[in-house]
XYZ file of C-alpha atoms in Angstrom:
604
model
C 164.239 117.092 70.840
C 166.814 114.298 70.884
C 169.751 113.736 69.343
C 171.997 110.715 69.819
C 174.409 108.101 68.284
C 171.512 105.631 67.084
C 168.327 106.114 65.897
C 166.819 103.838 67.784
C 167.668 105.002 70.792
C 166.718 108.825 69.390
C 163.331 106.992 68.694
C 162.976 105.765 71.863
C 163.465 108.565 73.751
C 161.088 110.601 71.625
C 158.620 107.776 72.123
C 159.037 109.219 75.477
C 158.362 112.750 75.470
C 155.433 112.421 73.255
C 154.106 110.257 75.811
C 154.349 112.835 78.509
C 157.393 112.115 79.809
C 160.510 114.464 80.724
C 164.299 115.279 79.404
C 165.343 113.021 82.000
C 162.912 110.192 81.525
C 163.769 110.219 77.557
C 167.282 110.046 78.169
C 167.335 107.486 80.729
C 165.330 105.014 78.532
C 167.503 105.829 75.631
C 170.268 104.838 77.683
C 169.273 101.814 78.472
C 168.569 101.240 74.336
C 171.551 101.919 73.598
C 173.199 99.174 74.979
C 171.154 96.749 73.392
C 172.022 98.673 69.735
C 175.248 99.837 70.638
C 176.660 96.911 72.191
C 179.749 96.804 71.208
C 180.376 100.743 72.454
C 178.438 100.258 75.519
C 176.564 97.339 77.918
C 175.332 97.141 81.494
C 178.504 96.723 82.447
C 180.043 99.758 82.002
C 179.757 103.616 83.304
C 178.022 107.289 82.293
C 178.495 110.675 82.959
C 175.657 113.111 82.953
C 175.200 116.836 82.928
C 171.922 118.064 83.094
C 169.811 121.180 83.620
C 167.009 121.535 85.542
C 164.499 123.867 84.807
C 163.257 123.597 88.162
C 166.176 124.288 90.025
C 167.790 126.924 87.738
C 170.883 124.956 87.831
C 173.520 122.490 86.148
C 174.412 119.463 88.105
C 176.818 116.960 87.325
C 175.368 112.964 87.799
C 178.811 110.993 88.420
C 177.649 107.253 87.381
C 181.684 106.079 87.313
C 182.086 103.105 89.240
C 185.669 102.872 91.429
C 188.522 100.461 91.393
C 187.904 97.455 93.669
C 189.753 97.630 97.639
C 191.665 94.883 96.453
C 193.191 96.353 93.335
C 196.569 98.186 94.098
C 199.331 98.467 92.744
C 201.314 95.916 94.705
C 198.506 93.341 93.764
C 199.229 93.706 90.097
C 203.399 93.632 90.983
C 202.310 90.585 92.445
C 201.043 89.263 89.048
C 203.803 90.150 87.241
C 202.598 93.215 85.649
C 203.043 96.975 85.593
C 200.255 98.200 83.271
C 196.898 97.357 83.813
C 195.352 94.929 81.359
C 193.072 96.497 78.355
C 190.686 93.113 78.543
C 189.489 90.955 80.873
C 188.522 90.760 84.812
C 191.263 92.690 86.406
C 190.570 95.741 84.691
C 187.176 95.804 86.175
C 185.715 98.697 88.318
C 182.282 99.032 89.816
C 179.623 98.900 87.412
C 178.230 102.639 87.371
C 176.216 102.999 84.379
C 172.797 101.430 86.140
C 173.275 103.526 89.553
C 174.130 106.588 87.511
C 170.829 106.262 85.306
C 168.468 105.549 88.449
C 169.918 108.274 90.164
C 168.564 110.629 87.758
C 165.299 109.175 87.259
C 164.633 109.138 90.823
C 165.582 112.852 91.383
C 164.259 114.525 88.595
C 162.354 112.128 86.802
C 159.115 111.711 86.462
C 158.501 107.635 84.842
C 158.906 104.068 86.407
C 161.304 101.451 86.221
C 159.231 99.291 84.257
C 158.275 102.010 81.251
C 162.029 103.238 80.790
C 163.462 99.806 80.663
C 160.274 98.873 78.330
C 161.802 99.492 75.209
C 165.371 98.163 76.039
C 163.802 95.039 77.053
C 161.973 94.626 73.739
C 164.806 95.218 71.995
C 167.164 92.644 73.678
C 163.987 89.916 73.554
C 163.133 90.946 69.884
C 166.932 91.586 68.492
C 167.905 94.772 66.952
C 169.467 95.343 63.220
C 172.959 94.353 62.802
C 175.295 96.820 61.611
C 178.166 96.365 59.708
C 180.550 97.665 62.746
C 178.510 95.475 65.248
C 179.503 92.176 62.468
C 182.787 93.407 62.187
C 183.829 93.447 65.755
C 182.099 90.484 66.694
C 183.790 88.315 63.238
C 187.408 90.014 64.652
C 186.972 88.418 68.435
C 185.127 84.988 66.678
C 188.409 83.553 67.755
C 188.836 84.983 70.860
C 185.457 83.596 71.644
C 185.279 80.210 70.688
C 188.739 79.161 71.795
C 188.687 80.950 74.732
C 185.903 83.200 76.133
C 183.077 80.755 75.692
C 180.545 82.751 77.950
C 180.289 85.429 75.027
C 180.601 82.676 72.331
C 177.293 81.652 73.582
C 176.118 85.567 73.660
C 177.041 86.794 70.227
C 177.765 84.225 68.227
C 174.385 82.664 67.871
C 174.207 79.167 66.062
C 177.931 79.457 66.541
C 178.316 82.053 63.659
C 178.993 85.605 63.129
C 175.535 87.558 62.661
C 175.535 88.905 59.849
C 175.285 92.722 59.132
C 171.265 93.380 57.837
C 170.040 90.527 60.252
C 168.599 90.997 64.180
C 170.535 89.996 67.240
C 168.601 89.875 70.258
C 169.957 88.863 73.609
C 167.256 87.402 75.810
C 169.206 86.713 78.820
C 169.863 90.376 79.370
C 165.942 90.964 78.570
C 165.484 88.057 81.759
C 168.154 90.072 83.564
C 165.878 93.649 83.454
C 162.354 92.075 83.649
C 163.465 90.137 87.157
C 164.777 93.622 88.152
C 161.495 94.624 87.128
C 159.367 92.151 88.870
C 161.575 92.528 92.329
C 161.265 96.201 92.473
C 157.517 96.303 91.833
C 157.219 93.183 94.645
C 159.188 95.616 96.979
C 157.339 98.412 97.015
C 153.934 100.459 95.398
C 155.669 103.183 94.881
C 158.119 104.736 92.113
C 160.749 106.042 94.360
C 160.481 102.361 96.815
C 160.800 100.133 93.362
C 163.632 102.707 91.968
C 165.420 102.184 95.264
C 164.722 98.045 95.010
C 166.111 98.221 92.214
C 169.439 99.469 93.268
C 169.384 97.176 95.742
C 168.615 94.049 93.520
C 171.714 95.349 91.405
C 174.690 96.235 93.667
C 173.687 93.969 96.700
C 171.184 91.351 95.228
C 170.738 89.411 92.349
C 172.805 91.138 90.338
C 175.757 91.979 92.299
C 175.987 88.071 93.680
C 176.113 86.721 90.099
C 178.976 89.385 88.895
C 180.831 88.783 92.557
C 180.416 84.988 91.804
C 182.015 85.568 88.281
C 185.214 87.257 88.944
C 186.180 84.927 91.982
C 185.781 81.994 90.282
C 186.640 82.142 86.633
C 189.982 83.257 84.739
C 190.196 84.076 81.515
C 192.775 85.144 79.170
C 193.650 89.060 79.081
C 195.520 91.369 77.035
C 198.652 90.803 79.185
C 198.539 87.370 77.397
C 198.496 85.793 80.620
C 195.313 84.106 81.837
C 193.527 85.809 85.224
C 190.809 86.348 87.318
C 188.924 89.111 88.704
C 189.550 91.582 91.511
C 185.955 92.933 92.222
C 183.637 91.784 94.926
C 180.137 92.112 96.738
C 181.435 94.622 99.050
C 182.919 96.524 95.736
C 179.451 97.021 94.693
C 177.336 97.142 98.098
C 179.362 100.181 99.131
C 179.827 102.230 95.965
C 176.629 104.419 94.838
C 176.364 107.085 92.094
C 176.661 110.757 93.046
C 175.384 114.352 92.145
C 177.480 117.241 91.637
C 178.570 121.007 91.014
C 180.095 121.633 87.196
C 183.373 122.998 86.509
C 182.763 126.047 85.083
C 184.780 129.005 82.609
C 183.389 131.655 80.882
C 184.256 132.131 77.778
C 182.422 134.974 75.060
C 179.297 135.881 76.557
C 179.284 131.579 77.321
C 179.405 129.432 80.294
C 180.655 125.942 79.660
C 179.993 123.080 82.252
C 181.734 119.923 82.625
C 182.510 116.582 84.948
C 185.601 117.525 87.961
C 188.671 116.252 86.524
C 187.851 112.779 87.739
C 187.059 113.017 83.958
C 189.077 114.797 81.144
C 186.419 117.154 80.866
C 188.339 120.278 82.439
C 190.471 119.919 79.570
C 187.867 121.457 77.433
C 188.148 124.234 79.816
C 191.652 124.815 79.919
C 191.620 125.026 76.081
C 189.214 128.027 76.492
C 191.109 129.910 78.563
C 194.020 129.479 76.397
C 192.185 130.562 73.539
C 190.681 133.490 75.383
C 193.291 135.593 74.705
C 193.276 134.770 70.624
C 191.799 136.727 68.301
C 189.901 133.739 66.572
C 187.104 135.835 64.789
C 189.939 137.854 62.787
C 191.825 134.382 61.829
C 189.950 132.310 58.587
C 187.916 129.780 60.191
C 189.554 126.471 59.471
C 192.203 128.169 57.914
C 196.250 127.272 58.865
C 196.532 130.319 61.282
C 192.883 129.337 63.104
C 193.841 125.469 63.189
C 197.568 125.782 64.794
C 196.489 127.810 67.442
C 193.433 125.337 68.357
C 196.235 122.489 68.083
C 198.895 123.875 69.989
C 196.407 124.692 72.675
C 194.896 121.488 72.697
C 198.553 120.194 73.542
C 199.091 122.164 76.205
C 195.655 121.955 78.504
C 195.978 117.632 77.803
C 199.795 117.649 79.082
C 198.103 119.176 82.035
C 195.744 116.231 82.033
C 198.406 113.693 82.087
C 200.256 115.772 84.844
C 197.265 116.907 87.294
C 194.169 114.692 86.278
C 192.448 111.897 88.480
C 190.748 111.506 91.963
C 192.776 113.551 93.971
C 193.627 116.877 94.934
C 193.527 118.818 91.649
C 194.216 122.676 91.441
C 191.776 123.209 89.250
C 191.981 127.166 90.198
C 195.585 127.654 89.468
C 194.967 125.711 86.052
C 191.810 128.168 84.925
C 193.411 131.283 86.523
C 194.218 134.509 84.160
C 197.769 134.234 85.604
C 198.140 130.753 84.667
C 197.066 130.837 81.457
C 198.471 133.997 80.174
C 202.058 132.684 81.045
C 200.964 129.247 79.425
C 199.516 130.807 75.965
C 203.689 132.592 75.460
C 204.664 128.798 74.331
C 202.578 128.998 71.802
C 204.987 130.079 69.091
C 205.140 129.886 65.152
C 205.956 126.565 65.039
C 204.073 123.201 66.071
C 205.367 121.987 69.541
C 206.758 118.547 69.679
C 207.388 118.085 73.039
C 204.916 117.434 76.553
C 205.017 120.489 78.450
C 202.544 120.374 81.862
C 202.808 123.595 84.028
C 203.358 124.100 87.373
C 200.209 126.092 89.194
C 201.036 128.029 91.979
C 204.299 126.550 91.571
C 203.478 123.317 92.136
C 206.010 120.832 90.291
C 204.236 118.802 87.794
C 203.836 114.728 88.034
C 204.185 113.306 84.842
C 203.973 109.102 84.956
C 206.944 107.781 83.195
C 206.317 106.713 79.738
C 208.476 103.900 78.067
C 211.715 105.515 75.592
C 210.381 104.717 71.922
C 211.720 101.829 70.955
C 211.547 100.038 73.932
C 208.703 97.630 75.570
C 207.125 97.429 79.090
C 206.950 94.026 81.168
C 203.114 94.769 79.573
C 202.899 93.546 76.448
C 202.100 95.714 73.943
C 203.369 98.946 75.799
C 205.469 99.888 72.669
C 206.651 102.993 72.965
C 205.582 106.870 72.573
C 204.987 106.459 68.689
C 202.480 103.831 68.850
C 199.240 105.034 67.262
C 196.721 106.185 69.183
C 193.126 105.698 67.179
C 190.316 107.745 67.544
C 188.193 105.491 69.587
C 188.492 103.842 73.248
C 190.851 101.400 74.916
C 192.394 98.511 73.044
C 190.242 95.489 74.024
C 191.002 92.245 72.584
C 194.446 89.960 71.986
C 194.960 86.837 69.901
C 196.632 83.550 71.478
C 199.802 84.363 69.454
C 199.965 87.328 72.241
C 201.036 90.100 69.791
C 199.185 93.299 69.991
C 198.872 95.882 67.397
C 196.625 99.135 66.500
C 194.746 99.997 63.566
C 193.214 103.384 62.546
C 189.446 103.522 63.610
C 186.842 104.783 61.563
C 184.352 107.579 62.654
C 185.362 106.708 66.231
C 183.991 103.376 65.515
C 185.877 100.282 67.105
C 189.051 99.572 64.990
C 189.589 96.207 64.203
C 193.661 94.754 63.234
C 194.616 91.752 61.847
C 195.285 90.045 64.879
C 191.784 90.715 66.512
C 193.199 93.298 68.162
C 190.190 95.865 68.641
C 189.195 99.294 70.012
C 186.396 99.872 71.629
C 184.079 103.045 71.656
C 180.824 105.130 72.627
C 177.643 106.174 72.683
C 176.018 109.631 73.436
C 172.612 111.072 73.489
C 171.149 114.593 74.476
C 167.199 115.628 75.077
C 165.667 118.545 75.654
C 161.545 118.784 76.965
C 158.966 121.376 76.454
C 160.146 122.442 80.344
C 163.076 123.803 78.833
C 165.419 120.240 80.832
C 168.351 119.210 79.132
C 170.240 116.265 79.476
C 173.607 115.681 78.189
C 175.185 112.072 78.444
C 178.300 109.884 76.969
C 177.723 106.107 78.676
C 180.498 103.651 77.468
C 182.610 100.252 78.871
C 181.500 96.926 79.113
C 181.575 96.787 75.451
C 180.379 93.006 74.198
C 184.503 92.682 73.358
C 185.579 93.784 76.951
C 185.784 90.646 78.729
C 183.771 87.511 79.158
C 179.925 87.759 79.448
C 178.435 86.668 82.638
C 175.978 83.759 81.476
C 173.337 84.596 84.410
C 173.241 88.497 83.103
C 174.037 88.947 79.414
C 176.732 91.499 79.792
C 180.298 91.924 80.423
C 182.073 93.668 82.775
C 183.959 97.136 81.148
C 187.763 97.677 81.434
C 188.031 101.267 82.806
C 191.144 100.150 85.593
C 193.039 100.073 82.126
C 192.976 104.227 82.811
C 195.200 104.021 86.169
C 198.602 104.344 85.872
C 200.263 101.743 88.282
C 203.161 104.047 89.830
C 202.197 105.727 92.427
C 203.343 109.176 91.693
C 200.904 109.636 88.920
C 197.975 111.879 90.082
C 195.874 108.866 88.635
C 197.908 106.019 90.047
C 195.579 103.297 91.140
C 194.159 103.511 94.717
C 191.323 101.417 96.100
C 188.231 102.750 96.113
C 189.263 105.854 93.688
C 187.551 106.633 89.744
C 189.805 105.791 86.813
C 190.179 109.218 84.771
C 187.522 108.254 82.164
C 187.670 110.270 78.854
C 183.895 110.361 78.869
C 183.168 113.957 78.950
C 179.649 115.421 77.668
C 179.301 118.939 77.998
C 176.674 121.745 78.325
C 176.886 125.936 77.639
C 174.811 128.528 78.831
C 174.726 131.832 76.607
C 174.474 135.154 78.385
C 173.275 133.057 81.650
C 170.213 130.888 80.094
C 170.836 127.342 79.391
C 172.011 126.927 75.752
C 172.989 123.802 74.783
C 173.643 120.018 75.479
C 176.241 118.353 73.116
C 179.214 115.695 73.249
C 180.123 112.703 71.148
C 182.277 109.185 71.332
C 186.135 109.345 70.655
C 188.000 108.807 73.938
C 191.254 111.000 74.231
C 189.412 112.863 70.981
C 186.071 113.857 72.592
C 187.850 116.908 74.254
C 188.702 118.145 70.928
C 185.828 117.297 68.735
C 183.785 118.786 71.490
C 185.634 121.849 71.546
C 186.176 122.358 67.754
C 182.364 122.259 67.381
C 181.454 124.543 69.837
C 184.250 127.422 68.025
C 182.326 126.756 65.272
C 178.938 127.885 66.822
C 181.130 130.369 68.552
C 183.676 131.662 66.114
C 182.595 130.104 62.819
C 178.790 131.136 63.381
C 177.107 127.870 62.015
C 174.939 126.293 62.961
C 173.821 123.308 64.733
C 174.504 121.103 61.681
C 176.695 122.563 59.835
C 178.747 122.855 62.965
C 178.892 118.989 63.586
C 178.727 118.952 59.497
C 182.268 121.093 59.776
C 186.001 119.490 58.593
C 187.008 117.980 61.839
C 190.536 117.839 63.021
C 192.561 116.898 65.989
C 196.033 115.773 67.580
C 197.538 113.035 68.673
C 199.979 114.054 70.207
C 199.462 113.043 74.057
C 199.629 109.654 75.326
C 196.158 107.657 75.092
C 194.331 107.338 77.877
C 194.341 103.221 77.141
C 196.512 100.409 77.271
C 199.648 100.590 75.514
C 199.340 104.067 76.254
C 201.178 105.474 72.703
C 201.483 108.941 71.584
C 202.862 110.232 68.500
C 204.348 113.861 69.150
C 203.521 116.497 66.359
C 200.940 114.072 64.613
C 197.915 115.765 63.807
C 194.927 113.984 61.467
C 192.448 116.512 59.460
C 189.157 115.364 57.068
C 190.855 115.907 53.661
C 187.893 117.963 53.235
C 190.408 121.162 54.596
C 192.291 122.792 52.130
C 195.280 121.070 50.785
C 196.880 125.164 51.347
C 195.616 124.713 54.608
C 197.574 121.001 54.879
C 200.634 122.363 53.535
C 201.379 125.623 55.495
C 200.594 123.356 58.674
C 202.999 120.804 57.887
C 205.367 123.578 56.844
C 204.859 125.167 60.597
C 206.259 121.392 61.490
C 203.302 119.512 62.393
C 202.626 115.864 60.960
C 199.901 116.380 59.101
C 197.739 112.711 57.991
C 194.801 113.627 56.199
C 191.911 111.436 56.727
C 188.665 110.571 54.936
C 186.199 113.353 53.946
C 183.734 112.200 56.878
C 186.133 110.068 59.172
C 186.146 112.573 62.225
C 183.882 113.049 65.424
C 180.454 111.832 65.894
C 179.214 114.764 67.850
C 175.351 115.567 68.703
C 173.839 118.174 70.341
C 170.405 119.705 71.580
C 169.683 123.454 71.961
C 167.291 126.080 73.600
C 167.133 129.276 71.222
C 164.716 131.779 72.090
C 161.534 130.171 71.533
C 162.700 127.317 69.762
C 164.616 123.790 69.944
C 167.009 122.878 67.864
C 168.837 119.374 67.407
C 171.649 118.051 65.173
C 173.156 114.421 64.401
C 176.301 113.089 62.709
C 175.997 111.859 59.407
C 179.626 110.234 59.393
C 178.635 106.736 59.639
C 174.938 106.951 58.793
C 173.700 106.042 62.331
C 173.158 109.593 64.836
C 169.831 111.056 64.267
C 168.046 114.064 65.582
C 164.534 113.705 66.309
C 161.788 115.897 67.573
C 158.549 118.565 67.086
């Protein structure tokens, strides 16, 4: 089975398995597809975390493909510059490139294919174009601008003929097919063997070919950036030649007979924990599923384990026991009260004083612009990417997690995910994203961008994700997998940035609690909060706001905004694009999104 956010990419990694392949083969070379379809919520350039079991091993392990801010990038450098967030677009908001170490890392350890057959149908995609979607046109007409006046490298990339493709026609993009057939051929002259080319590979990316054109790049062009200011880049050839992917152990909570495994909190991922074990000591089977008592107690929870994100989160010492103890958590679950919380309350495990990063008074601006206070929108989807020349900055309401796109050209950026499970009984769960086509300038050598996840480090250095050379950016990329009474279960995540946390979450209550299933879990009235600050430059929050699929009750809607919260009700099918994969006795089971008539589910 696979499920994932494009059928192609569902196709090709089905292509795979019935060719003999494995769970890890599939996903790897529907990875790659994906950023040829998806390349406006995903590229080369960008990062992916994996979870994966192997049947093999008995075991979950955690594939960390998140590249690290650059040795130069501190948070004097950008006083230096003049600024004090880091920019949503553009060079300096560059890490290390993960996605392609992250990928090969898996292959090499527990797949089973070559370089050259996964990268096969990615290749022929980006040589032979793939169908235009209307969200692919859209982005690409709201940065036409953007491109032609200033970031000429991409005007040459996706604008072909100098116009807008238009949605129902192909777009291929042959330099990045050149870019993965000369990894191919340099790999295969290395060595005779599929670990030795794997390994060239590598090589050929962070320390050869690849890695000299993207060094070249960012120390000697400047372009013009969200901060309205024009810059260059801070990453090098030593950035790249010393950074490498990484396997390992899951955060873990029980939770009803479950197990639930996600990223360290390097990733927002733990927050998906520390909702369970606030919910653990709820009696959610005797509330109405999706009814006002059942969705204020997910909410209010929800607020609570992600003000413990912004407090705790990031590469550093985390106390990730104190946070999933009993103790903890028991003392936590007495704020939530009758009435919807409208303030950001972290805790203090073990007693340890919370470090929230100060956030601008509403009303007020940062040196950054854009930074405009703790009632700016947040969106559904992934950093703000894109700024006109006039330098104002707003933010629109995205669609299905899809990128959002304002008047000014002003856009968000988003995912992709994809899950497979083999007739071994592997599983793969993975959510690559960044280096979206609206990032930041293309490199003309490569075809790609480089992504913007720096935007994620908070530059004051009493944040616990305060930007440190050499350390991850807390992504929001999160997929997830559950075991059920000990035997591995189920492989799921979806797009959605700050959201994927919750989407995740509310579907797997609804397997859980609800007792749908696959599809009529993901098929479920979605809802979530925004009440946190985003993850992404200008960092907003709007306290109390919570958005629902109008498809919930309007009783529902009106007893919740009579407990106080600010209820906006959304399209019927505007919410979460979640997939997932599952082991069930003796069968497998997959499910797709139909919100935005792209996921599929594939299999036999």
């Amino acid at each position: 089975m696979v499920a994932s956010t494009h059928w192609l990419a569902s196709a090709a990694g089905m292509g795979v398995l019935e060719r003999g392949g494995n769970a890890f083969d599939a996903a790897v070379a529907a990875g790659f597809v994906l950023q040829v379809a998806e390349p406006h919520l995903n590229g080369p350039g960008g990062e992916v975390p994996i979870l994966l079991w192997s049947e093999a091993e008995q075991k979950v392990s955690v594939v960390c493909g998140q590249g690290t801010a650059p040795a130069a990038a501190s948070i004097e450098r950008f006083a230096e510059l003049g600024l004090d967030v880091v920019p949503g677009t553009g060079l300096l908001a560059a890490t290390v490139p993960g996605a392609f170490g992250g990928w090969m890392l898996m292959l090499e350890r527990w797949g089973t294919w070559s370089l050259a057959d996964v990268l096969a149908p990615a290749i022929h995609y980006a040589e032979h174009g793939v169908p235009v979607l209307e969200r692919i046109s859209g982005t690409i007409a709201s940065v036409e601008g953007l491109f032609k006046e200033e970031w000429h490298t991409s005007a040459a990339t996706w604008l072909p003929g100098g116009n807008v493709p238009k949605a129902g026609t192909k777009l291929a993009n042959p330099v990045l097919a050149a870019t993965y057939k000369r990894l191919v051929a340099e790999a295969e002259s290395a060595s005779g063997t599929r670990e030795g080319q794997l390994a060239a590979a590598r090589k050929a990316w962070y320390e050869g070919f690849v890695a000299e054109a993207i060094a070249e790049f960012s120390a000697t062009t400047a372009w013009r950036d969200s901060s309205g200011e024009v810059h260059g880049g801070l990453l090098t050839g030593d950035d790249l030649a010393g950074w490498s992917a990484t396997i390992e152990e899951p955060l873990t909570y029980d939770y009803r007979g479950h197990t639930v495994c996600k990223t360290g909190p390097w990733g927002q991922g733990p927050a998906f924990l520390q909702q369970l074990a606030l919910l653990d000591g709820f009696d959610l089977d005797g509330m109405d599923f999706l009814g006002a008592d059942y969705l204020h107690t997910v909410t209010e929870a929800a607020k609570l384990a992600f003000a413990d994100r912004e407090a705790w989160y990031g590469d550093t010492d985390v106390p990730m026991s104190g946070l999933l103890s009993a103790a903890y958590n028991t003392e936590r679950r007495r704020l939530i009260g009758d009435r919807a919380s409208l303030e950001l309350r972290p805790g203090a495990p073990g007693g340890r004083a919370p470090r929230l990063p100060v956030f601008p008074d509403p009303g007020t601006a940062s040196n950054a612009p854009g930074l405009s206070g703790s009632r700016t929108p947040q969106g559904v989807g992934e950093p703000t990417v894109a700024r006109s020349n006039a330098g104002e900055s707003t933010v629109a309401r995205s669609d299905a997690g899809e990128p959002t796109v304002a008047r000014d050209g002003t856009v968000k950026g988003d995912t992709c995910h994809v899950d497979v499970v083999d007739r071994f009984g592997n599983m793969v769960s993975a959510t690559p994203s960044g280096g979206w086509l609206q990032s930041s300038p293309t490199i003309p050598g490569l075809g790609f961008c480089l992504g913007t996840r720096a935007q994620m480090f908070w530059l004051q250095p009493d944040a616990a994700t305060a930007l440190r050379p050499g350390t991850r950016p807390r992504t929001t990329l999160s997929p997830s997998f559950a075991l059920r009474d000990g035997k591995p279960w189920l492989a799921f995540g979806t797009p959605g940035g700050d959201q994927q946390d919750q989407w995740s979450l509310n579907f797997f209550l609804s397997l859980v609690h609800g007792r749908l299933n696959l599809q009529e879990a993901i098929d479920a009235p979605m809802f979530h909060t925004e009440h946190f600050p985003s993850s992404f430059f200008p960092r907003g929050s709007r306290p109390g706001v919570m958005l629902v699929e109008d498809r919930v009750d309007a009783g529902v809607i009106a007893e919740l905004r009579r407990r106080g919260h600010e209820v906006e009700p959304q399209g019927p099918w505007s919410l979460g694009r979640l997939s997932a994969v599952a082991r069930d006795g003796d069968f497998l089971k997959a499910a797709a999104n139909p919100r935005g008539n792209q996921g599929y589910a594939v299999g036999r």
